Every structure is written in structure tokens, then in C-alpha cells.
Short mmCIF file of C-alpha atoms in Angstrom, two decimals:
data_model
loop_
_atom_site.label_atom_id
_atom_site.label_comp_id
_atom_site.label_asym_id
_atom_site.label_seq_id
_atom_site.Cartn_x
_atom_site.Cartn_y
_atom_site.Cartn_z
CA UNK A 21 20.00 -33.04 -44.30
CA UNK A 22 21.12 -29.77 -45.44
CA UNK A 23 24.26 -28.69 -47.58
CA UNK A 24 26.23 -26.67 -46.59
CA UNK A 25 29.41 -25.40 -48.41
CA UNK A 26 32.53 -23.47 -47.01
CA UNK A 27 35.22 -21.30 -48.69
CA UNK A 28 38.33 -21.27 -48.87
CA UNK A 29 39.03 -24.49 -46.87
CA UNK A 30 42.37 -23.05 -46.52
CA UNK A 31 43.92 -19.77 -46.58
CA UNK A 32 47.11 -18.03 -45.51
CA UNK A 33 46.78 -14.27 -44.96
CA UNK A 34 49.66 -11.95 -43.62
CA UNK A 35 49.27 -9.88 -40.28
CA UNK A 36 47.24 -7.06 -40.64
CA UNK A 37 45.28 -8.19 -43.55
CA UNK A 38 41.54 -8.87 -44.03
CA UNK A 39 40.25 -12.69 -44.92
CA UNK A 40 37.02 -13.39 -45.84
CA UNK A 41 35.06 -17.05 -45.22
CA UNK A 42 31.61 -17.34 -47.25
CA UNK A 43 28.98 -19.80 -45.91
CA UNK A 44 26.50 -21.07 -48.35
CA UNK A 45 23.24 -23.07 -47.75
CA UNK A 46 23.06 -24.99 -50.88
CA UNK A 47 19.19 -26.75 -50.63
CA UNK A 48 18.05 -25.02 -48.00
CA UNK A 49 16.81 -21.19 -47.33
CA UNK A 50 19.23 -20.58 -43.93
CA UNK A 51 17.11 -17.78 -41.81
CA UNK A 52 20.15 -18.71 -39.13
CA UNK A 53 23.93 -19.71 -39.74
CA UNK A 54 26.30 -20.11 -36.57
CA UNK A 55 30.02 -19.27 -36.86
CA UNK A 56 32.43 -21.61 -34.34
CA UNK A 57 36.20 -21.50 -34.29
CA UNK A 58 38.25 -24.37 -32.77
CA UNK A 59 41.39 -24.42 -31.81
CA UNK A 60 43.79 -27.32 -31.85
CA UNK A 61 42.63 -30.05 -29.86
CA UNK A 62 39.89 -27.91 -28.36
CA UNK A 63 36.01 -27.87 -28.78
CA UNK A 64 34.20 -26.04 -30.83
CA UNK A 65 33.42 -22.53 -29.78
CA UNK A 66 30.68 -20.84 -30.41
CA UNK A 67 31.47 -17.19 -31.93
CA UNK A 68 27.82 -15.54 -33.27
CA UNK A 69 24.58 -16.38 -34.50
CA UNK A 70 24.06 -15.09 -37.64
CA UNK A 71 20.33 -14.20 -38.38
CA UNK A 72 19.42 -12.95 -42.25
CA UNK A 73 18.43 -9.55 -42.70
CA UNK A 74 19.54 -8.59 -39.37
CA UNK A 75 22.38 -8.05 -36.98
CA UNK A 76 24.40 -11.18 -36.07
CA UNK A 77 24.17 -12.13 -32.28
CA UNK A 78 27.42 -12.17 -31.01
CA UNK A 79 28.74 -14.61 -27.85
CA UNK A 80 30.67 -13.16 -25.11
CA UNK A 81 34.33 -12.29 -25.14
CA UNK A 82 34.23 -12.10 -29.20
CA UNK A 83 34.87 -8.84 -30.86
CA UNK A 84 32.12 -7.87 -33.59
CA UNK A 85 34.33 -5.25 -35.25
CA UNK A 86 37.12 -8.08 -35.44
CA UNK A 87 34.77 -10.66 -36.98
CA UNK A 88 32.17 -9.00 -39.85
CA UNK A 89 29.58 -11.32 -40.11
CA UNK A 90 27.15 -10.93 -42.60
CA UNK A 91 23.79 -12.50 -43.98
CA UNK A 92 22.43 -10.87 -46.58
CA UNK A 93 21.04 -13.66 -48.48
CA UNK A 94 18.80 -16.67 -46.91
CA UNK A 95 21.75 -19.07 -48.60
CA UNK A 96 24.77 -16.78 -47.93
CA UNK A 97 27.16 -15.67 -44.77
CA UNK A 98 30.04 -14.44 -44.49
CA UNK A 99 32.56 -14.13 -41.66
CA UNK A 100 35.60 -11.27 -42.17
CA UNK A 101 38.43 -11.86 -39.90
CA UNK A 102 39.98 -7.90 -39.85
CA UNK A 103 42.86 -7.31 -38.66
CA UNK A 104 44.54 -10.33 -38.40
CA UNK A 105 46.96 -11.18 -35.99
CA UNK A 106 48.39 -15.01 -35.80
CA UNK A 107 46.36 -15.63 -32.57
CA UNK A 108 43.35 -15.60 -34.78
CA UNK A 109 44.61 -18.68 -37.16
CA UNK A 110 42.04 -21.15 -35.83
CA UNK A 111 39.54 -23.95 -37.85
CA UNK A 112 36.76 -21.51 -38.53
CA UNK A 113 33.62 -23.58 -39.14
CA UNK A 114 29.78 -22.37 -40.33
CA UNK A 115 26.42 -24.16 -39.60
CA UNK A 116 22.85 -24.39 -40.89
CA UNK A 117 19.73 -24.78 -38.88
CA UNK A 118 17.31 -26.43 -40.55
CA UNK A 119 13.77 -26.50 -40.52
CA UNK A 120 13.68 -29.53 -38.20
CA UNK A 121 16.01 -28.09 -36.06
CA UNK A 122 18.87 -29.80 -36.83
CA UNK A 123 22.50 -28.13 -37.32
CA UNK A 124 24.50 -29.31 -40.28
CA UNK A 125 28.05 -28.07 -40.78
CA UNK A 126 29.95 -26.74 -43.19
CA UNK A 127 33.66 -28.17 -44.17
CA UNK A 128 35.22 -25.58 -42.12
CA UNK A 129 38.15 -23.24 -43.14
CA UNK A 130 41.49 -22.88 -41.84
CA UNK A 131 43.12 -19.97 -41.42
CA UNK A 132 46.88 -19.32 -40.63
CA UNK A 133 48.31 -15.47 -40.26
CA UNK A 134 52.11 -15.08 -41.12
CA UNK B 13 28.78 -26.94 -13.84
CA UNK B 14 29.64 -26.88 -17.55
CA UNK B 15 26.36 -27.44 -19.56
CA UNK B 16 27.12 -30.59 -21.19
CA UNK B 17 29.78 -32.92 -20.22
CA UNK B 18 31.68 -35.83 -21.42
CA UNK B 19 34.74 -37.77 -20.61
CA UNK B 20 37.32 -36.52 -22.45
CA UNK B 21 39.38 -40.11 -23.33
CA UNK B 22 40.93 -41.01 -24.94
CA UNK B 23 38.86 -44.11 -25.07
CA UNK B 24 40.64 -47.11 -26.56
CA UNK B 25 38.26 -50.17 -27.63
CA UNK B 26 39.26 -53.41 -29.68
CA UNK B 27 37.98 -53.82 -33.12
CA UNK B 28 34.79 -55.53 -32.81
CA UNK B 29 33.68 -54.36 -29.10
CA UNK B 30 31.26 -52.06 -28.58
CA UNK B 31 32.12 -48.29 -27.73
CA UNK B 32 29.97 -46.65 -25.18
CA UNK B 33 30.17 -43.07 -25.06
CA UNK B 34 28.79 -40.98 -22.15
CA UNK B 35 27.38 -37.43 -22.02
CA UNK B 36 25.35 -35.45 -18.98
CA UNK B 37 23.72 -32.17 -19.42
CA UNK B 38 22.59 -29.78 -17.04
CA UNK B 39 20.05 -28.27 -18.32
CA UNK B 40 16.49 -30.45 -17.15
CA UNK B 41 14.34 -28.20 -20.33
CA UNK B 42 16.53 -29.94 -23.07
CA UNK B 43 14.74 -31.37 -25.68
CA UNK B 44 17.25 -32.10 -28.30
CA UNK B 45 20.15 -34.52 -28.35
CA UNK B 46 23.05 -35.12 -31.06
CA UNK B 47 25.82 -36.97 -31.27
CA UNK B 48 28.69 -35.71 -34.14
CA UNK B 49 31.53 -37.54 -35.09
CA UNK B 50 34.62 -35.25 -35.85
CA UNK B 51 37.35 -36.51 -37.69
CA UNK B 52 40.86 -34.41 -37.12
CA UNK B 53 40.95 -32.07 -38.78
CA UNK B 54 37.71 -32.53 -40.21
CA UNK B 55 34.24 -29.99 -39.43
CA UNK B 56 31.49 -32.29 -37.61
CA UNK B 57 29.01 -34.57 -39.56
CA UNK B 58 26.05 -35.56 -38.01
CA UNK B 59 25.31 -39.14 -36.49
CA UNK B 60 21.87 -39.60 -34.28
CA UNK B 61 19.50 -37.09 -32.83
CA UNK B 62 17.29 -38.20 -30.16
CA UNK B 63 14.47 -36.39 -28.67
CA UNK B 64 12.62 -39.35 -26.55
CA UNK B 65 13.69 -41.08 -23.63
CA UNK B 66 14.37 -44.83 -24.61
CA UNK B 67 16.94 -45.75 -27.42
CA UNK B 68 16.98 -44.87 -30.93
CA UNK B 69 19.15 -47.25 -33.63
CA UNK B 70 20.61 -46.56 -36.68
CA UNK B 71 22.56 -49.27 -37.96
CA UNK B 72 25.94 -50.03 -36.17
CA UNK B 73 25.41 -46.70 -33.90
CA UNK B 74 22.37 -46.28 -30.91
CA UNK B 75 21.70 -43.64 -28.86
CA UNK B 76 20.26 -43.68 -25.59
CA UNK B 77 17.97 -40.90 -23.74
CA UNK B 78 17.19 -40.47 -20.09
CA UNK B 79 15.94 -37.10 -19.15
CA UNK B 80 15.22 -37.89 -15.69
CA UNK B 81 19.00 -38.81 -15.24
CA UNK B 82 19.93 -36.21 -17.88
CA UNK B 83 21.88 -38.19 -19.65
CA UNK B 84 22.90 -39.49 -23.31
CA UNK B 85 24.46 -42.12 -24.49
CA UNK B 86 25.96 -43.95 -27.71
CA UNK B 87 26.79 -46.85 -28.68
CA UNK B 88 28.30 -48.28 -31.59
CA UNK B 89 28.37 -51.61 -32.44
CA UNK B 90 31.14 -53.57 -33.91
CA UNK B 91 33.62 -50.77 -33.74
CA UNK B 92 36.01 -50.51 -37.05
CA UNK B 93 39.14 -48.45 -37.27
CA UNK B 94 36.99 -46.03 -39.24
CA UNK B 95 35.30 -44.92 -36.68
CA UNK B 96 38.25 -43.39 -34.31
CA UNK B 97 37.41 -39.95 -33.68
CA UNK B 98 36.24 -37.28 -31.43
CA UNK B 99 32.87 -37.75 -30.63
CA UNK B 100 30.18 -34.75 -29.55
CA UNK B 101 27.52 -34.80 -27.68
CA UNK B 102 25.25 -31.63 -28.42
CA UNK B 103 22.25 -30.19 -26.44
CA UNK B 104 19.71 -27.99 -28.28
CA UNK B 105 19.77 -26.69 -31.81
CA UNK B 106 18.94 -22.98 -30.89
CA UNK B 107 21.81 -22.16 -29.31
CA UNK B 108 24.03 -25.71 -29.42
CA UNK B 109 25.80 -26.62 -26.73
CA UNK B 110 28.62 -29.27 -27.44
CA UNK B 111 30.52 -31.11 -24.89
CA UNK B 112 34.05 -31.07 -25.48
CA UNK B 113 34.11 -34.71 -26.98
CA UNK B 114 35.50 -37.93 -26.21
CA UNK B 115 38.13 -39.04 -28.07
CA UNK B 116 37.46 -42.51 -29.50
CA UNK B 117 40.58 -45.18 -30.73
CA UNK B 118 39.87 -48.20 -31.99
CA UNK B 119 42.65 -50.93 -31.85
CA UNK B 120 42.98 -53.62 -34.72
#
């Protein structure tokens, strides 16, 4: 299946700050990445759908000008938490869909705000 | 109705046994099925898709498709400690759906 590789795996930012999280595709030319976030002992939630060359598809209830997403490459995306408050520490976590429409996941990132 | 359910555990099966794990879906155009295993603290790995009705095997694990019933199963076969985690069931790859897993303990 495909590779797909997350960074950081961990960061701490401080309130108010900007974090980025790069997704990268590593065999496989991604046309369309996801981006979930999962909180403690909670599912994963979906947050956008993030299509390259274009605008990324965003899922109800989730602020776009909070959480940058872009795909400017077919093996690159990147998610930029702005703003951020310690509500928004969560397990960040990108996938892949692959050509036979199967989604493979990245490591995931955490993020904690101070 | 949420779109895919499952029983939320935690399920607790002796080394050895077998571990069914249960998952319904609501949605009767589905043609895609997966089952991750997510480790805490860990991002999901895949474990079986299934797209026909009937069972499909993969060593220790099997899942099991019924459409008309709209459900999926797994099974895994001599469970090990290894293989306590939460386990999702997924519907679709366009826009995946997960359930919210089943947490899955395996005593020694």
C-alpha cells in the first residue's frame, strides 16, 4: 500500500502561535489527502479533503481560516493550525487515497498548545 | 442513525479465543469495507478490505460481508496480547466513514 509520512510527530506550540503539519505521499502521486483530528479516546474526525491544485473541501463545523490546508504538490499537504488556542491540541492525522481506493494513513502528529 | 456503528467495548477475550468484532452501516450503496487496527496512541494501519458478500481471510484475521443485512464483521483467530486495540470499521474510501471502534483486550 501507499507511504505515507507525517511531520513533526510531536510538537508543542504556545497560544497564539502558528504550527505547521506536512503530509507526504512517498510512492504514490496523492490527487486527494484527508486531514482527521482525534481527540482522546474519541474517533477519528474527519476535518477536510484536500484535493491538489485546488481548494480543500472542508467538513462542517471546521473553520478553513483556522486550519490552512494546502496541496500544492501531488506528494505534499500541509495542514496550518493558526491561531492556536489549547482546545486545538488534538492527534492530527493525514491520509492517502490510492489508486485502488484504499486510504492509508500517515503516523499522525500531536499537537499540545501551552 | 449514525452511518456506521459498532459496539464500543471494551471487549475482553482470552488468549487463544477468537475475537468477533461487529459493525452495521446504514448506507445500502456501500461498496467498500475496512477494518483498521489502532493502537493508542498510534494513527490507523490497515487490516482487510472487503468488497463481496461472503468472507475474505488473511491469515489469523477474516472479514465477513453481508450487504443485504448491512453488516461487517471480523474475526481474528487465535487472539495474542498483540492484538489489543481499538478496532475500526470503515465504509467507503471517498469520503470514509469510521465507526467509533471497539475496543479489543486480550487476557493472557
Amino acid at each position: 500500500g501507499a507511504v505515507v509520512s507525517q511531520h513533526p510527530s510531536r510538537v508543542i506550540c504556545k497560544s497564539g502561535t502558528s504550527v505547521k503539519i506536512e503530509c507526504r505521499s512517498l510512492d504514490f502521486q496523492a490527487t486527494t489527502m484527508f486531514w482527521y483530528r482525534q481527540f482522546p479516546k474519541q474517533s477519528l474526525m474527519l476535518m477536510a479533503t484536500s484535493n491538489e491544485g485546488s481548494k480543500a473541501t472542508y467538513e462542517q463545523g471546521v473553520e478553513k481560516d483556522k486550519f490552512l490546508i494546502n496541496h500544492a504538490s501531488l506528494t505534499l499537504s500541509t495542514l496550518t493550525v493558526t491561531s492556536a488556542h489549547p482546545e486545538d491540541s488534538s492527534f492530527y492525522i493525514c491520509s492517502v487515497l490510492d489508486f485502488g481506493n484504499t486510504i492509508y494513513f500517515g503516523e499522525g502528529s500531536w499537537l499540545t498548545v501551552v | 442513525q449514525k452511518e456506521v456503528e459498532q459496539n464500543s467495548g471494551p471487549l475482553s477475550v482470552p488468549e487463544g479465543a477468537i475475537a468477533s468484532l461487529n459493525c452495521t452501516y446504514s448506507d445500502r450503496v456501500s461498496q467498500s469495507f475496512f477494518w483498521y487496527r489502532q493502537y493508542s496512541g498510534k494513527s490507523p494501519e490497515l487490516i482487510m478490505s472487503i468488497y463481496s458478500n461472503g468472507d475474505k481471510e488473511d491469515g489469523r484475521f477474516t472479514a465477513q460481508l453481508n450487504k443485504a443485512s448491512q453488516y461487517v464483521s471480523l474475526l481474528i483467530r487465535d487472539s495474542q496480547p498483540s492484538d489489543s486495540a481499538t478496532y475500526l470499521c470503515a465504509v467507503n474510501p471517498i469520503r470514509l466513514t469510521f465507526g467509533t471502534g471497539t475496543r479489543l483486550t486480550i487476557i493472557p
